[in-house]
mmCIF file of C-alpha atoms in Angstrom:
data_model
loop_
_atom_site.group_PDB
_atom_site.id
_atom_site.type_symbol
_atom_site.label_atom_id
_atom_site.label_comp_id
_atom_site.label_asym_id
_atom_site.label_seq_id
_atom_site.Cartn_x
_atom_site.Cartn_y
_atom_site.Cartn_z
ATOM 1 C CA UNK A 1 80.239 94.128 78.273
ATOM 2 C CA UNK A 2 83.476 92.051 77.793
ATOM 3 C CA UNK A 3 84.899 89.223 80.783
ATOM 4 C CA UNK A 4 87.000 87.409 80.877
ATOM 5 C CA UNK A 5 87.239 84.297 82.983
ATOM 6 C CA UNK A 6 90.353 82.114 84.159
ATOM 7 C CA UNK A 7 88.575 79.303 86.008
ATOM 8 C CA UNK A 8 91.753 78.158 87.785
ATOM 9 C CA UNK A 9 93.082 80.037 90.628
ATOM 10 C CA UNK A 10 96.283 77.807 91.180
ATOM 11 C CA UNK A 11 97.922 74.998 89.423
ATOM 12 C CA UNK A 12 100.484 73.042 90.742
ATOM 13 C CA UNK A 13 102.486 71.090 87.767
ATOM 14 C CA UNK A 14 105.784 68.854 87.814
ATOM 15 C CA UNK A 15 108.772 70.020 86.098
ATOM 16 C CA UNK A 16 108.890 69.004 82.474
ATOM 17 C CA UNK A 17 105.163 68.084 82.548
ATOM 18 C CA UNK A 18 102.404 69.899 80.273
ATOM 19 C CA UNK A 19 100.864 73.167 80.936
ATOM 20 C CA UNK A 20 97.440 73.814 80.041
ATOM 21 C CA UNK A 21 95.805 77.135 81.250
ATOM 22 C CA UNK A 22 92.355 78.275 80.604
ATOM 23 C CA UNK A 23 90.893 80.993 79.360
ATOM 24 C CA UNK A 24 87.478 82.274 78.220
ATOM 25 C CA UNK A 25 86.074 85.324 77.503
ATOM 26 C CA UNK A 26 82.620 86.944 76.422
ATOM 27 C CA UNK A 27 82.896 90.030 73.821
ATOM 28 C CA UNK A 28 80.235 90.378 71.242
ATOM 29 C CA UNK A 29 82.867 91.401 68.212
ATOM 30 C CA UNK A 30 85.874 89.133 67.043
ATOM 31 C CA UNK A 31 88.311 89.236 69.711
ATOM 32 C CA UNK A 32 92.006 90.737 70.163
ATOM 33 C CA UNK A 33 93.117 88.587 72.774
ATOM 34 C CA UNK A 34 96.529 88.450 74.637
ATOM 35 C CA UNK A 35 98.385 86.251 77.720
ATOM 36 C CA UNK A 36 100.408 88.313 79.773
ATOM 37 C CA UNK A 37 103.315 86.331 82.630
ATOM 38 C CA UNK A 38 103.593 88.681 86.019
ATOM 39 C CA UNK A 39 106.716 87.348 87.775
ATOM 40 C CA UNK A 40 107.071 87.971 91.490
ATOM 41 C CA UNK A 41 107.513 91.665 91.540
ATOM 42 C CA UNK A 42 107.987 92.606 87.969
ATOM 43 C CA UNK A 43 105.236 94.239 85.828
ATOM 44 C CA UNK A 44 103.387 92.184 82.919
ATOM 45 C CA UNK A 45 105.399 90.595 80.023
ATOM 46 C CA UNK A 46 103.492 89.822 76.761
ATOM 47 C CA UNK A 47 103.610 85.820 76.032
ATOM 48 C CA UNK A 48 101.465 86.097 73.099
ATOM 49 C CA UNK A 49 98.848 87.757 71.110
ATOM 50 C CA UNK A 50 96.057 86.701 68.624
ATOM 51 C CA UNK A 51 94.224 89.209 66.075
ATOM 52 C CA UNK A 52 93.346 87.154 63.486
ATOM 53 C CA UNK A 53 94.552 84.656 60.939
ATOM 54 C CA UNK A 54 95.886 80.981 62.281
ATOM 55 C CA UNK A 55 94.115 80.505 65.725
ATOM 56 C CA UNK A 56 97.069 78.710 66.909
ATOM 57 C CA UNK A 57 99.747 81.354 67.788
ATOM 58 C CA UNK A 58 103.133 80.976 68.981
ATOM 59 C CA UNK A 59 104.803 82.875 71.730
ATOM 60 C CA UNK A 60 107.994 83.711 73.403
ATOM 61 C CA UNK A 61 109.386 81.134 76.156
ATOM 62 C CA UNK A 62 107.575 77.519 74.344
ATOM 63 C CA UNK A 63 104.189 79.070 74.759
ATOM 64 C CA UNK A 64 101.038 78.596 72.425
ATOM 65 C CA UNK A 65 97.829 79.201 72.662
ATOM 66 C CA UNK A 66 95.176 78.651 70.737
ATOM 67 C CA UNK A 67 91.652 80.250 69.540
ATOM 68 C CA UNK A 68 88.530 78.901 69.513
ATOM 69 C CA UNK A 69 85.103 80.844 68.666
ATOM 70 C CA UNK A 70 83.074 77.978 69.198
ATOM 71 C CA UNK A 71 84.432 77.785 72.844
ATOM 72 C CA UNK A 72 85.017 81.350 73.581
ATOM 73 C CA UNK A 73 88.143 80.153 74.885
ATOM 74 C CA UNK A 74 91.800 81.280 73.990
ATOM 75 C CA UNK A 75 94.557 78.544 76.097
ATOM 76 C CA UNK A 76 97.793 78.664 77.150
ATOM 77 C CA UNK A 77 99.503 75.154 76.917
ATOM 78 C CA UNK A 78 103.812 74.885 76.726
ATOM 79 C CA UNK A 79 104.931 71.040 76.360
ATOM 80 C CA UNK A 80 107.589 70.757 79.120
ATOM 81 C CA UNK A 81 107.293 73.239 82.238
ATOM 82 C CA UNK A 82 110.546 74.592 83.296
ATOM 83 C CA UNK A 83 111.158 75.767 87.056
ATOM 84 C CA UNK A 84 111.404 79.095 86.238
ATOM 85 C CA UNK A 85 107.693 79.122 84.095
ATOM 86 C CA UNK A 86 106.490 79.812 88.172
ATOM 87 C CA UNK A 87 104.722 82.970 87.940
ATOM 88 C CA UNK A 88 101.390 84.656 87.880
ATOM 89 C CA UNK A 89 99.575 84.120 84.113
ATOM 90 C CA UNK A 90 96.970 86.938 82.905
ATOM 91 C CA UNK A 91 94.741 86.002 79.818
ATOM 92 C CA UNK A 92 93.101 89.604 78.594
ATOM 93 C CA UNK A 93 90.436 90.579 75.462
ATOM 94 C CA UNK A 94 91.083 93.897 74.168
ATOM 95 C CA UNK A 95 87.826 95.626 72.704
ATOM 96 C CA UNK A 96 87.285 99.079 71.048
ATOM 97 C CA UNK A 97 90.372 100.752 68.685
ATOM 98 C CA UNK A 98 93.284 102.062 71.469
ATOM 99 C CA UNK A 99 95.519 99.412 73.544
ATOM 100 C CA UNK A 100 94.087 100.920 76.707
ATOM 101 C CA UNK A 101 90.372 99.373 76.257
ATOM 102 C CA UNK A 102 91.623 95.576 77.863
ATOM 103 C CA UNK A 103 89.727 93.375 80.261
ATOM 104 C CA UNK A 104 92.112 91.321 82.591
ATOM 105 C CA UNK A 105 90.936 87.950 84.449
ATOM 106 C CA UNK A 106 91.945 87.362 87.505
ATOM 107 C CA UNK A 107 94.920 85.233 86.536
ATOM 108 C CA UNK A 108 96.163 81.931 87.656
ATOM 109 C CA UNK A 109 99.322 80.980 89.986
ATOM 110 C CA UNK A 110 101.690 78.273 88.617
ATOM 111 C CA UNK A 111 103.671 76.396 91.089
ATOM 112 C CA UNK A 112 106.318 73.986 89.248
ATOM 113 C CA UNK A 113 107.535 71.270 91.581
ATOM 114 C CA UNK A 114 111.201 69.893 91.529
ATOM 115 C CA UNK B 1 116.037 99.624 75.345
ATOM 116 C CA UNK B 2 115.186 100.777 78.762
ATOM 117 C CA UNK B 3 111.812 99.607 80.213
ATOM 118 C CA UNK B 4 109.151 101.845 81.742
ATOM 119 C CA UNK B 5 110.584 102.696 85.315
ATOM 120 C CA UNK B 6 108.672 103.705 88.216
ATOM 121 C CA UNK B 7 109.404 104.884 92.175
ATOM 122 C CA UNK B 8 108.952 104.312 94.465
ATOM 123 C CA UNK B 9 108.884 100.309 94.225
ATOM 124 C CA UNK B 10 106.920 100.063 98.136
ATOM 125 C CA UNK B 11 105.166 103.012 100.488
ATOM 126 C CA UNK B 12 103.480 102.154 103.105
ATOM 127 C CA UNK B 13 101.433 104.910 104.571
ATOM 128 C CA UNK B 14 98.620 105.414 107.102
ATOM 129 C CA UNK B 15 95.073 106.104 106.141
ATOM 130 C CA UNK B 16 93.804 109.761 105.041
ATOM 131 C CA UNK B 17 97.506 110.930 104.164
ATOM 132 C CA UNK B 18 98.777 111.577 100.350
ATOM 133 C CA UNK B 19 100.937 109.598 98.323
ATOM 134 C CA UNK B 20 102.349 110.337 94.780
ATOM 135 C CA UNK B 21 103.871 107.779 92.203
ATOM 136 C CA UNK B 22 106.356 108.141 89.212
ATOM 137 C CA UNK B 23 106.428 106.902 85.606
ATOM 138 C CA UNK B 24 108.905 107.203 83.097
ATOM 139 C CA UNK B 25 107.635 105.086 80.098
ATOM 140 C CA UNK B 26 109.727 104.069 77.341
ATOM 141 C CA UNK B 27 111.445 106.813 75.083
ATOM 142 C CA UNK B 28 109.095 107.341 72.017
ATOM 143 C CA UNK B 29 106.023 106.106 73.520
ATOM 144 C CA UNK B 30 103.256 108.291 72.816
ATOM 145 C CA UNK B 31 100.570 106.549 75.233
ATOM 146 C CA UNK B 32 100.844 106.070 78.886
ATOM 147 C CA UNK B 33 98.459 104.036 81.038
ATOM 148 C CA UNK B 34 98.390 103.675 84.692
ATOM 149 C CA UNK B 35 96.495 100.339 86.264
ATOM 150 C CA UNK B 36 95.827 99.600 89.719
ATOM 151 C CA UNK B 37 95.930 96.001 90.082
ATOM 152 C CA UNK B 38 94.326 94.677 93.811
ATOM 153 C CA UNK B 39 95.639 91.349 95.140
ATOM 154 C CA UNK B 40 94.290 88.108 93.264
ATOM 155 C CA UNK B 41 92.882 90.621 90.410
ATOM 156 C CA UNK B 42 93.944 91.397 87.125
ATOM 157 C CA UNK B 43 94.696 95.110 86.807
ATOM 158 C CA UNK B 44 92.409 97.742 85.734
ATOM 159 C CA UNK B 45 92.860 100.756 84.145
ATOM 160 C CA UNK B 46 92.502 104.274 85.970
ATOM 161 C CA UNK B 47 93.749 106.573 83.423
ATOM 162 C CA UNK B 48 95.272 106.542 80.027
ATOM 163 C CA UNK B 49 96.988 109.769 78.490
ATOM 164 C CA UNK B 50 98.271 110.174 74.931
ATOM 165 C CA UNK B 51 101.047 112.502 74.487
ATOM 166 C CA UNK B 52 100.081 115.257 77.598
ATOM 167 C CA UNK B 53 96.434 114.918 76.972
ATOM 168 C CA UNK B 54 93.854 112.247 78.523
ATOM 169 C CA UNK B 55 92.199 109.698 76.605
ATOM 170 C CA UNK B 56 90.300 107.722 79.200
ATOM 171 C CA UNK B 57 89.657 108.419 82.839
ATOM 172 C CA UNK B 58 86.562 106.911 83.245
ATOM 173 C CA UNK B 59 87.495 104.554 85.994
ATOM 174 C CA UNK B 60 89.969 107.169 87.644
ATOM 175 C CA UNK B 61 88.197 107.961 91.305
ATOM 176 C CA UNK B 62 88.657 111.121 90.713
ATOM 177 C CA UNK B 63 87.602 112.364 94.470
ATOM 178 C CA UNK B 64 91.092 111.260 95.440
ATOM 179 C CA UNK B 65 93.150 110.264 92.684
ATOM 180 C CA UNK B 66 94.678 112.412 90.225
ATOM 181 C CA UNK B 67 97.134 112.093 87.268
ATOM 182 C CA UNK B 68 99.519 114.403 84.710
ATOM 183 C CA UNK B 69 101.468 113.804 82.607
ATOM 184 C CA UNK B 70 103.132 117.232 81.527
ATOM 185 C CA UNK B 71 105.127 117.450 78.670
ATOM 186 C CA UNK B 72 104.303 113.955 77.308
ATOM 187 C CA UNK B 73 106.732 112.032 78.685
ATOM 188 C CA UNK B 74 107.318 111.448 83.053
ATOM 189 C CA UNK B 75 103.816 110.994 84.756
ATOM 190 C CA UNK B 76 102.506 110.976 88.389
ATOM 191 C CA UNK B 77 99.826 109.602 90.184
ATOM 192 C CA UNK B 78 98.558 110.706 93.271
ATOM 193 C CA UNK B 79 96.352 109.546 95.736
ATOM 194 C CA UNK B 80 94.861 112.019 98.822
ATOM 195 C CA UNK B 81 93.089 111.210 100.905
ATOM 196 C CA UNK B 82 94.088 107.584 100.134
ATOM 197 C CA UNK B 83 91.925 104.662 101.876
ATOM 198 C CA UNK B 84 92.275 101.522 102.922
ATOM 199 C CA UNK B 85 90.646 99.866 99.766
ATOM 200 C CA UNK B 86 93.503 101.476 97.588
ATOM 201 C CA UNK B 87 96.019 98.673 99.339
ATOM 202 C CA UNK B 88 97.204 97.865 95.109
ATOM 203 C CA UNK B 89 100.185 97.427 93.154
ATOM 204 C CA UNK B 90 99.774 100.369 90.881
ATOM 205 C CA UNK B 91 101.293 99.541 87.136
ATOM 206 C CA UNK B 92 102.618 102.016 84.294
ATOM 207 C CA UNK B 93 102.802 100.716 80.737
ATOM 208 C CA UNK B 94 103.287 102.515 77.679
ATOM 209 C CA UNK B 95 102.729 102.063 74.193
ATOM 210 C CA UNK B 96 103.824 103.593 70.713
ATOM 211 C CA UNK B 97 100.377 105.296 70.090
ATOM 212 C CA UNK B 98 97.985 103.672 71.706
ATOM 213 C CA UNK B 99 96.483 101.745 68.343
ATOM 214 C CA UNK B 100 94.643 98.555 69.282
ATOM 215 C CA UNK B 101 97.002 96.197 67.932
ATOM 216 C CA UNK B 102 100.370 97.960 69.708
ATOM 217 C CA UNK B 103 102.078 96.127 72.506
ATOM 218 C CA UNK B 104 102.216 97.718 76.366
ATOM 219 C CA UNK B 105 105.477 97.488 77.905
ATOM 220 C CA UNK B 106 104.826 97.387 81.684
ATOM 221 C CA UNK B 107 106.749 98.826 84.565
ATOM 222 C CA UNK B 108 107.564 96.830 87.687
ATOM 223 C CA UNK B 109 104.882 98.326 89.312
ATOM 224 C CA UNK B 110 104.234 100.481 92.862
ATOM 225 C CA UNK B 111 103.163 98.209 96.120
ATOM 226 C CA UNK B 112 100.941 99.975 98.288
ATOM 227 C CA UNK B 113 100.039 99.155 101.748
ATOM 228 C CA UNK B 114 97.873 101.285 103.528
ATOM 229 C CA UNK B 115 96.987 100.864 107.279
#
């Protein structure tokens, strides 16, 4: 069966500082893996998305991520954390052929400090 | 574009009564997916429909949840009896068709409290 692990519950990071969130996930096939940002009260927005190709993807806001087999890992990093980058972050592996067969973590709480 | 919208955006209701949801997904979207995402979780599917047909209810407690979606577009969820446990903010997303590589677009989700 597919998991998906985000071993940090909360990070606290400075504004303008570096972001890196983890991810890493156990599925037995090549991966479709995604990060998802849940603002307070607002449904998930797609940051990014990797299928296959360059394991170093780009996504909307500064993000990147980047895939590694070896590790089983897939992380988030952006350069320079802006105040508003506080939010809820949601790394998910997608398995089978429809968009409905995802596994979520648990996500991880960024606090940005002034 | 509108998003997906759904109502009500809070309910708060007492154990053992009913409670029904609304989804209007994105015009065009063929696939419609309702998750119920607990507090410090990631949300989980219950129930995804293609068109006015299910695809996958296999986590859908089906006791005391139920789900249409007639005429392929608006859906509802309902809960009765609902339970403590199903405390949850419950998400809609849709999708073009469904196809593994499509995008969900997700609403701004249904808090639940139940006492």
């Amino acid at each position: 069966a597919q998991s998906v692990t985000q071993p940090d519950i909360h990070i606290t990071v400075s504004e303008g500082a570096s972001l890196e969130l983890r991810c890493n996930y156990s599925y037995g096939a090549t991966p479709y893996l995604f990060w998802y940002v849940q603002s307070p009260g607002q449904g998930l927005q797609l940051l990014l998305k990797y299928f296959s190709g360059d394991t170093l993807v780009q996504g909307i806001k500064g993000f990147e991520a980047e895939f590694k087999r070896s590790q089983s890992s897939f992380n988030l990093r952006k350069p320079s954390v802006h105040w508003s980058d506080a939010a809820e972050y949601f790394c998910a592996v997608r398995r089978g052929t429809n968009a409905g067969k995802s596994t979520f973590g648990d996500g991880t709480t960024l606090t940005v400090k002034p | 574009e509108a998003g997906v919208a759904q109502s009500p955006r809070y309910k708060i209701i007492e154990k053992r009564q009913s409670v029904a949801f609304w989804c209007n997904p994105i015009s065009g979207h063929a696939t419609l997916y309702w998750y119920q995402q607990i507090l410090g979780q990631g949300p989980k599917l219950l129930i995804q429909f293609q068109n006015n047909g299910v695809v996958d209810d296999s986590q859908l407690p089906k006791d005391r949840f139920s789900a249409e979606r007639l005429k392929g577009v608006d859906s509802t969820l309902k809960i009765q009896p609902a339970k403590l446990e199903d405390s949850a903010v419950y998400l809609c997303a849709s999708s073009l068709a469904g196809g593994r590589q499509e995008t969900q677009y997700f609403g701004p989700g249904t808090r639940l409290l139940v006492l």
